[in-house]
Short mmCIF file of C-alpha atoms and ligand atoms in Angstrom, two decimals:
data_model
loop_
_atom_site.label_atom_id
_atom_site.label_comp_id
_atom_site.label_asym_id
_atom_site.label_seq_id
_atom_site.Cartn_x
_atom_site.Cartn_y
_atom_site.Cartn_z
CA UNK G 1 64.40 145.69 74.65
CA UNK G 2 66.60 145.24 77.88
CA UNK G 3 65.45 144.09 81.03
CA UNK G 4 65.07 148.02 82.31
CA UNK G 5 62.76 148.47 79.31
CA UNK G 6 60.56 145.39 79.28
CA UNK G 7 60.18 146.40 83.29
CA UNK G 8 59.08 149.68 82.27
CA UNK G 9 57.01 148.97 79.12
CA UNK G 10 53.50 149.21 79.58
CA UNK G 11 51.58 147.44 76.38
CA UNK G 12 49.90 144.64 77.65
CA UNK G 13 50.74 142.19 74.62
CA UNK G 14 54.10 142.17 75.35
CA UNK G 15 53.47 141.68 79.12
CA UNK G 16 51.48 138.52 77.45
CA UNK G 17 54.24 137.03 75.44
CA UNK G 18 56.93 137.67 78.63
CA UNK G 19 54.54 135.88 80.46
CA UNK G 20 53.69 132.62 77.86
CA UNK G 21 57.60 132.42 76.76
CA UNK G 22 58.44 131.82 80.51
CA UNK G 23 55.54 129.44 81.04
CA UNK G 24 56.87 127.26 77.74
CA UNK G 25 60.17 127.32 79.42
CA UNK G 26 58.77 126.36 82.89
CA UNK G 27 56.66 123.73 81.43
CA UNK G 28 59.81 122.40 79.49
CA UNK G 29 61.81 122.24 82.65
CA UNK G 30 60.05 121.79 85.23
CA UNK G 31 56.24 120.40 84.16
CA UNK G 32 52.92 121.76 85.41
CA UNK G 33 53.92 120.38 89.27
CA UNK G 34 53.43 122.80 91.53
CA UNK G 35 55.66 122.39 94.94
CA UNK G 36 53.37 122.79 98.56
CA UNK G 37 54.99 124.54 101.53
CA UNK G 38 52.41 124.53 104.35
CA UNK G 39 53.20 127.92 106.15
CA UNK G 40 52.80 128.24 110.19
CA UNK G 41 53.50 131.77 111.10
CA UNK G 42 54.58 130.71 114.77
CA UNK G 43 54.68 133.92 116.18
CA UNK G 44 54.78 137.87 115.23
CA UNK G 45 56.92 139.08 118.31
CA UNK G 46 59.80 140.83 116.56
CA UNK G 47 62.63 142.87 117.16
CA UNK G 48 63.39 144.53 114.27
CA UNK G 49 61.81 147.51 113.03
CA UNK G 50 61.16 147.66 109.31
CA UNK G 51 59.22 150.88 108.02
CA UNK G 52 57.14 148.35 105.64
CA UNK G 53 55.99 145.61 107.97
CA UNK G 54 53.00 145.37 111.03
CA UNK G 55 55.18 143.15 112.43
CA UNK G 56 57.72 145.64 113.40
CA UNK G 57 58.22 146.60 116.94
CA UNK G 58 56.84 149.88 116.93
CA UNK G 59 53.50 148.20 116.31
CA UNK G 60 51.65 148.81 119.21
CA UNK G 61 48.20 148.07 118.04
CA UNK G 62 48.85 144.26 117.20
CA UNK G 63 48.32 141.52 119.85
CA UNK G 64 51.59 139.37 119.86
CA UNK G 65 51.13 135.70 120.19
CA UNK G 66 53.89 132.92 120.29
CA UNK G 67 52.65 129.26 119.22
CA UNK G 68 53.89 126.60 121.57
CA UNK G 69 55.73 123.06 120.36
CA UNK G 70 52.73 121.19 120.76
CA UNK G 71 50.45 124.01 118.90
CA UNK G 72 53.22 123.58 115.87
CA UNK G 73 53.01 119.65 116.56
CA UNK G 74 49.43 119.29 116.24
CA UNK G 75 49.26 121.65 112.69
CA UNK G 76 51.99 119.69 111.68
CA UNK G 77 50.30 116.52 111.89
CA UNK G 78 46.97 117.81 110.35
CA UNK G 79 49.31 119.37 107.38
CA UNK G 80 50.62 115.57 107.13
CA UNK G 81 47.33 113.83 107.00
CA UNK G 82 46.07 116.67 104.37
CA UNK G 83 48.70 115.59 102.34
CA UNK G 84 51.45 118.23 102.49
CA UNK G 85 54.39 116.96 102.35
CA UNK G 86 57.02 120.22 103.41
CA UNK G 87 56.36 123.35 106.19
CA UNK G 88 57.63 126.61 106.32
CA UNK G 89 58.21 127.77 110.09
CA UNK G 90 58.25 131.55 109.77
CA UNK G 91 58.17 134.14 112.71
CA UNK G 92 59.17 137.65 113.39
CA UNK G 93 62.76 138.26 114.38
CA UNK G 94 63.73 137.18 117.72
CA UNK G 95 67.40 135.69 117.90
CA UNK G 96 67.63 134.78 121.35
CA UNK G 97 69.27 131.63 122.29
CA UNK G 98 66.12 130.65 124.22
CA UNK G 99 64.15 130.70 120.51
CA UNK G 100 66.81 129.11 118.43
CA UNK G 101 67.03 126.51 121.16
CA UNK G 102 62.77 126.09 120.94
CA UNK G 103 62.56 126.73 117.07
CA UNK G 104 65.98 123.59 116.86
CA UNK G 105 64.11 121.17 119.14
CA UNK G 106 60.36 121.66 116.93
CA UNK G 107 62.44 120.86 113.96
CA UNK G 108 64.08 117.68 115.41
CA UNK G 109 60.60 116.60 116.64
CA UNK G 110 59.06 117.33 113.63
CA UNK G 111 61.54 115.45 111.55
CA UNK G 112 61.50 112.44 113.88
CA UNK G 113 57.81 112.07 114.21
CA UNK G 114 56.87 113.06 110.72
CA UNK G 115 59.61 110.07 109.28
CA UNK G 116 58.37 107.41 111.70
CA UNK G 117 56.18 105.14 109.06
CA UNK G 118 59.98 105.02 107.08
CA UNK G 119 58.80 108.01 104.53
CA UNK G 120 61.02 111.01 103.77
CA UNK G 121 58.50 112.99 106.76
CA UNK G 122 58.28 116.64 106.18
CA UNK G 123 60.72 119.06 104.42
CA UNK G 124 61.34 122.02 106.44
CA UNK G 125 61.54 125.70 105.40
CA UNK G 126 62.83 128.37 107.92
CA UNK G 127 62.25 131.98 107.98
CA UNK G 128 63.17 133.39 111.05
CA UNK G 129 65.30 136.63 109.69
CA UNK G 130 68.70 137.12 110.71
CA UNK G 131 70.64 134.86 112.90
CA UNK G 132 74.32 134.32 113.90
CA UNK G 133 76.54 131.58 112.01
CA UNK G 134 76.34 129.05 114.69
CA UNK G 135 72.07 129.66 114.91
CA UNK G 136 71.73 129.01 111.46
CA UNK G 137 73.88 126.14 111.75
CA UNK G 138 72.34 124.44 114.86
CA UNK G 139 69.06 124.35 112.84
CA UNK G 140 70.65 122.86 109.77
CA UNK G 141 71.75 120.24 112.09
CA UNK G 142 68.08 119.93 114.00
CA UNK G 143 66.91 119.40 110.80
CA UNK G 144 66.13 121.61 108.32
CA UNK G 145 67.07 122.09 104.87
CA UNK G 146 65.76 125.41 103.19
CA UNK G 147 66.11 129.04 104.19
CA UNK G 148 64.13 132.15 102.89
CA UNK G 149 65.73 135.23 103.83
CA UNK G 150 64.96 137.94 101.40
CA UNK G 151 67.27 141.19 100.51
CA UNK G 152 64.10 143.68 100.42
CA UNK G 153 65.80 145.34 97.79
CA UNK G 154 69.46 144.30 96.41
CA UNK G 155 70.09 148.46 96.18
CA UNK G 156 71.70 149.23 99.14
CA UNK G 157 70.28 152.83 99.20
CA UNK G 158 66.92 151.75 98.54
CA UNK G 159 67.40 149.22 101.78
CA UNK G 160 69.03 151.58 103.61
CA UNK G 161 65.88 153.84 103.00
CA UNK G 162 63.36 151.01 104.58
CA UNK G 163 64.95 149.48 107.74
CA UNK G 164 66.10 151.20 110.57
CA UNK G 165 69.89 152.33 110.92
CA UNK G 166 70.27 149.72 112.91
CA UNK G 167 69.41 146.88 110.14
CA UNK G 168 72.58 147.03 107.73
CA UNK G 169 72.64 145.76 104.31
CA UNK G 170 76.15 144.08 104.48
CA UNK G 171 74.77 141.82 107.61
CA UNK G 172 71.85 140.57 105.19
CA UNK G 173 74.74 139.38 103.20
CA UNK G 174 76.45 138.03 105.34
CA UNK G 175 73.47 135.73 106.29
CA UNK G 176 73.06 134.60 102.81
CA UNK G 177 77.37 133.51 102.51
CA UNK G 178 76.43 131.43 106.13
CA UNK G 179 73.55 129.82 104.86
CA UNK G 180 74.83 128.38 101.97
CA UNK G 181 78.08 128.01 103.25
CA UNK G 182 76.41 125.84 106.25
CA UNK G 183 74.76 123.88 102.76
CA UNK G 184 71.22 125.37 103.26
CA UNK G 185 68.98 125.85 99.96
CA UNK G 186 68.81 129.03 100.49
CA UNK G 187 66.00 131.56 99.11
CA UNK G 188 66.30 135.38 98.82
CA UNK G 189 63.67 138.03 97.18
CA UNK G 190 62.75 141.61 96.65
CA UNK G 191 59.18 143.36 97.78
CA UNK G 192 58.11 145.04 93.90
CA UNK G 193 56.42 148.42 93.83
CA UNK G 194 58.70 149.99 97.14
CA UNK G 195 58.56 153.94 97.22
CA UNK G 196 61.44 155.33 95.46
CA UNK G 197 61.53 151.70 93.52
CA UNK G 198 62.51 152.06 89.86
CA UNK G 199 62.90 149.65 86.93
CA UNK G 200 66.70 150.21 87.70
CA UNK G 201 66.45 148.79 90.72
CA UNK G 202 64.57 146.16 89.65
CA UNK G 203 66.72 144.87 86.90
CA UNK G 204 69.46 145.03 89.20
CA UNK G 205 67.56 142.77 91.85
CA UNK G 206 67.13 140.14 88.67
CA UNK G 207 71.37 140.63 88.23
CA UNK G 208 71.36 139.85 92.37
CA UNK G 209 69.77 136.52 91.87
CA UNK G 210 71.77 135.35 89.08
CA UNK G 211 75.32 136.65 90.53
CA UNK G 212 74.35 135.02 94.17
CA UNK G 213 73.64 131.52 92.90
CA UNK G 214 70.34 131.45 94.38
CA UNK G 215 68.34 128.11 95.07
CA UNK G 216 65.14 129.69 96.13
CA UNK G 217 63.21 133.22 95.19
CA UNK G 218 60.68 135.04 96.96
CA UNK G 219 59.09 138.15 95.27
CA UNK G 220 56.15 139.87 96.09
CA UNK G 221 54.04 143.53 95.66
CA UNK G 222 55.06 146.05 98.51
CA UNK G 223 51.45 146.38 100.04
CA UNK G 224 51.68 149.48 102.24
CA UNK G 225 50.48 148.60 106.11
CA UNK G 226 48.42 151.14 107.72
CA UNK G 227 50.47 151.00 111.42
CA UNK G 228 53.73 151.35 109.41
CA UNK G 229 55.64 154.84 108.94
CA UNK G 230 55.09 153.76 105.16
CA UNK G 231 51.49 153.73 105.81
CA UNK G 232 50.65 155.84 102.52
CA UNK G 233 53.45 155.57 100.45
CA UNK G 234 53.28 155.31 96.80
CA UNK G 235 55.04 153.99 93.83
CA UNK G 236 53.88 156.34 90.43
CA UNK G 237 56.65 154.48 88.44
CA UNK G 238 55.34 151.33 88.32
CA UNK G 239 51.93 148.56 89.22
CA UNK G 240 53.05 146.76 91.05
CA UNK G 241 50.78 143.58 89.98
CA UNK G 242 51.87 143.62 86.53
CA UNK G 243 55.54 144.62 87.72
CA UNK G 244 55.66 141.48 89.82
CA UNK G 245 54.12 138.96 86.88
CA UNK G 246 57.23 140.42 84.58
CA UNK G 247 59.52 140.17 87.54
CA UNK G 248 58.65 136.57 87.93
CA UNK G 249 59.23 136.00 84.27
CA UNK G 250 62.44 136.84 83.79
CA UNK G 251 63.49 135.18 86.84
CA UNK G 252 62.43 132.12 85.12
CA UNK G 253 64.07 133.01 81.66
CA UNK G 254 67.47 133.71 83.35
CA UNK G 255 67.20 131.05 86.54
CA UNK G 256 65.06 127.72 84.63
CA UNK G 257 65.85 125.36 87.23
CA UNK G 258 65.06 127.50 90.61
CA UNK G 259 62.37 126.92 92.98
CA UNK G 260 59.96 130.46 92.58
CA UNK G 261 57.09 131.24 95.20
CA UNK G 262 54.00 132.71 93.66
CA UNK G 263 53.35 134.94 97.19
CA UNK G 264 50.29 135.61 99.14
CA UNK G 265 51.15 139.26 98.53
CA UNK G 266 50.17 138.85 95.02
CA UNK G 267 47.29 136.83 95.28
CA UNK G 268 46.10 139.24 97.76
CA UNK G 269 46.26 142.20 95.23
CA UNK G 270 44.39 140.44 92.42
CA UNK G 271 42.24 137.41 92.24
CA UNK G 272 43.95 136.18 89.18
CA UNK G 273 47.92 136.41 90.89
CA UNK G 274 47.72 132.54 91.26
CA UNK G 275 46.65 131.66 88.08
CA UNK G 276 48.86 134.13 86.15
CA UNK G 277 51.74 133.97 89.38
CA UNK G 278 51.98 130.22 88.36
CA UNK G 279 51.72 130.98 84.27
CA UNK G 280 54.66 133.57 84.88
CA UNK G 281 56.75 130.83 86.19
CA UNK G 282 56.07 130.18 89.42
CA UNK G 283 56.39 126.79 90.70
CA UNK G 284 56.02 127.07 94.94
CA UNK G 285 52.65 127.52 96.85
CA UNK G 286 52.53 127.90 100.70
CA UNK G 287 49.31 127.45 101.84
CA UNK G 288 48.69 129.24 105.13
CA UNK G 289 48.36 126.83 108.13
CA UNK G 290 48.28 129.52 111.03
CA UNK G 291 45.53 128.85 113.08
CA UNK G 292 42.81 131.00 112.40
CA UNK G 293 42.59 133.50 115.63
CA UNK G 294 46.19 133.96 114.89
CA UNK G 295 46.16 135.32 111.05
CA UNK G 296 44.98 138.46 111.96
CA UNK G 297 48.03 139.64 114.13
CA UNK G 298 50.17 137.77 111.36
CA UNK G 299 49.99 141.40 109.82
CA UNK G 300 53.22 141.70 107.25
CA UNK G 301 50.55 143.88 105.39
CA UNK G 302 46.56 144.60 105.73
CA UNK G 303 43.81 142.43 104.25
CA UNK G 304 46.21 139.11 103.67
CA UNK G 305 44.50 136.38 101.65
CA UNK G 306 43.82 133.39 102.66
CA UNK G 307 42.71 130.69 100.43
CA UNK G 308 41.64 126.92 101.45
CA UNK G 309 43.84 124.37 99.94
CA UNK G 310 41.10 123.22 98.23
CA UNK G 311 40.81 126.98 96.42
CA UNK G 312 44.19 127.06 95.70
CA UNK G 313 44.11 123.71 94.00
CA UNK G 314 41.07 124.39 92.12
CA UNK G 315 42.35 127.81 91.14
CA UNK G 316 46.08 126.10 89.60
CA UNK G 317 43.97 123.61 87.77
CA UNK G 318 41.97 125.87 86.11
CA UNK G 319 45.65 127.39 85.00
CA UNK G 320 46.86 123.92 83.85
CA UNK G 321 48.88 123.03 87.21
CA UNK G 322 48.81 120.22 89.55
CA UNK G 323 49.90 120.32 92.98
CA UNK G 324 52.65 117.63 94.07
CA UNK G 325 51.37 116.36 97.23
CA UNK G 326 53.74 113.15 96.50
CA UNK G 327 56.63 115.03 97.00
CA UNK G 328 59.30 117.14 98.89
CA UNK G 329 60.15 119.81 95.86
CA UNK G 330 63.30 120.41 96.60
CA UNK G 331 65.29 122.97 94.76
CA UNK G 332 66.79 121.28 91.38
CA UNK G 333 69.46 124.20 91.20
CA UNK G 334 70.59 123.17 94.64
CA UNK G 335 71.33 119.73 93.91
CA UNK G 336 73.18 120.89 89.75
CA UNK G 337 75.45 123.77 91.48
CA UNK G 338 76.55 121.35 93.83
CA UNK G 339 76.78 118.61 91.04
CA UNK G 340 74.46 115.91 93.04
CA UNK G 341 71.44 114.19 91.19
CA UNK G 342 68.10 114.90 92.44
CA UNK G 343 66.97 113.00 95.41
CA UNK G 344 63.90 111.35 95.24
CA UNK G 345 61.92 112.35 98.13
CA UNK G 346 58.14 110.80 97.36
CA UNK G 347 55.81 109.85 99.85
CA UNK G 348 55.09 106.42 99.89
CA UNK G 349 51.58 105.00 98.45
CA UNK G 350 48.46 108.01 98.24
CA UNK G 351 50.13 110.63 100.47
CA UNK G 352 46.34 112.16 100.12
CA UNK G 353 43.64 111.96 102.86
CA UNK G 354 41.09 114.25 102.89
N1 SAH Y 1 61.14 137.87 110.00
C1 SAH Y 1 61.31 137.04 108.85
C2 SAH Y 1 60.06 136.65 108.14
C3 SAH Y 1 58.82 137.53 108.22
S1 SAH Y 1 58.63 138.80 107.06
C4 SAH Y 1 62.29 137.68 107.93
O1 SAH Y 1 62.69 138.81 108.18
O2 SAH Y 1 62.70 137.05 106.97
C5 SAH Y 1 58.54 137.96 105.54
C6 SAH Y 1 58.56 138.86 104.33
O3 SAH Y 1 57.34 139.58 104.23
C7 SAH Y 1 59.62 139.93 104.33
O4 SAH Y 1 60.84 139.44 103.89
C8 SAH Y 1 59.02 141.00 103.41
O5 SAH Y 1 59.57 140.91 102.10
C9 SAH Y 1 57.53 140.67 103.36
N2 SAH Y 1 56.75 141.85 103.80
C10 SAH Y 1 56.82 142.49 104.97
N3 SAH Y 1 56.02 143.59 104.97
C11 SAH Y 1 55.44 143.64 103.74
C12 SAH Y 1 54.52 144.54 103.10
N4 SAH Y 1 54.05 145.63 103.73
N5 SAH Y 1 54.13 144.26 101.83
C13 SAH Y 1 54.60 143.17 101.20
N6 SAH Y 1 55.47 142.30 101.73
C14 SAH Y 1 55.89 142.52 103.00
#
């Protein structure tokens, strides 16, 4: 079978053997660790438009909130006591020099506060959407070090068919080139199960990956958002929870050494997608740190999932994993393409309180 086929084939057993083939690889490569991201969703103001989001600016109905340094400061800190040893700052898209400027000086405070005791402090994931060259590289030089930016769909149509006319494919790639140009680790992804999606599409997304060199990959189920114009739509080619498990799978047969988020979209559509998101070949968690009055307006898509660290720790053992609060998890294809040895970025003594 090719790619398009095992996408589209439904029997469960072979869905099974995808699934423990990629997990024997992952195990191979990368062990049962399981790399923490503690996510703060700063803020949801946004001005982009995307037919699949509740962020988008159309959204009317959603209170918009905008964390403050010392908010992100004090989460920070909690995140570093619990034991989590790398953030993701993610926020609707805002672009201004005014937010670059307040998202570059968080990072340099949170690197410089975080380090103090001599440790490695926190590794820093941003996802702030599209940004000029310069943008992207004053926050490489404030400090961080990974990027997520996903494609949405590598199928230009398809893209063209969710975003506004005034969001164009060709400047999506063009982030990507600066951010690994600048020397970000830099993470793309697809949302699985969009209307008009097809396994076509999908293997082609897989192709996307492998072509671009990626260090990083975000996939998730399209979960349709009720105050979105995509409010009912409907994939009848494909589920998208199974979809996304294969999706993940071959990611991880044809890119063994890349750093692969099991998403909160897909433990939100079934209370096995972190168990089996992980078995598939998943090897990234990021627990949600957004204060709690805020999670509801963080509305990418309705009825988000939040599980306690605790939950999610419980839930990976019971799948064989063990989450690496000693360490950074940096992406290992990052450091082979650009032929340096792995750093070693472990916190020193029991990173673990509480
Ligand atoms: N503004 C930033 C980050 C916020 S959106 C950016 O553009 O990168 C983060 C991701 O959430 C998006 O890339 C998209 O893939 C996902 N997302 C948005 N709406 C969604 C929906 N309805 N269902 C599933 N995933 C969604």
């Amino acid at each position: 079978m090719n790619v398009q086929e095992i996408l589209a084939d439904p029997d469960p057993r072979n869905l099974e053997s995808l699934i423990s083939a990629s997990e024997q690889l992952r195990l191979n490569n990368l062990g049962n660790e399981v790399y923490l991201r503690g996510l703060i969703e700063f803020s949801n103001r946004c001005r982009c438009d995307c037919l699949y989001c509740g962020l988008r600016k159309s959204n009317r109905e959603i209170h918009r909130y905008h964390l403050d340094q010392e908010q992100i400061m004090e989460l920070a800190r909690a995140a570093q006591v619990r034991g989590l040893p790398s953030l993701a700052l993610q926020s609707g898209e805002i672009a201004t020099s005014r937010e670059v400027d307040f998202v570059a000086r968080v990072v340099e405070t949170l690197r410089g506060e975080s380090s103090r005791d001599g440790s490695p402090g926190l590794g820093i994931t941003l996802s702030l959407g599209e940004l000029s060259y310069a943008q992207y590289q004053r926050l490489f030089e404030a400090g961080a070090h990974r990027y997520l930016l996903r494609i949405e769909s590598s199928d230009p149509q398809l893209f063209r068919s969710i975003h506004p006319s005034t969001q164009v494919y060709e400047r999506r790639l063009e982030c990507l080139d600066a951010l690994k140009d600048i020397g970000y680790q830099v993470g793309t992804g697809v949302m699985i199960g969009l209307p008009g999606q097809t396994p076509e599409h999908l293997a082609a997304d897989l192709a996307f990956f492998v072509d671009r060199d990626i260090d990083m990959l975000g996939m998730g189920p399209f979960i349709a958002h009720p105050q979105t114009p995509l409010a009912r739509a409907v994939n009848e080619m494909m589920d998208p929870y199974t979809t996304t498990l294969k999706m993940l799978a071959l990611a991880r047969l044809f890119m063994p050494d890349i750093n692969m988020v099991v998403s909160t979209a897909l433990q939100t559509i079934d209370p096995w997608g972190l168990r089996q998101g992980l078995r598939a070949g998943g090897n990234v968690i990021m627990p949600i740190l957004t204060p709690e009055e805020c999670r509801p307006d963080y509305s990418l898509y309705i009825d988000k999932q939040f599980k306690s660290l605790d939950l999610l720790e419980e839930e990976a053992a019971g799948a064989g994993y063990r989450l690496a609060f000693d360490k950074w998890g940096d992406s290992h294809h990052y450091y082979r393409r650009r032929g340096l040895s792995y750093p070693d970025q472990r916190m020193p003594g029991e990173n673990r309180a509480g």
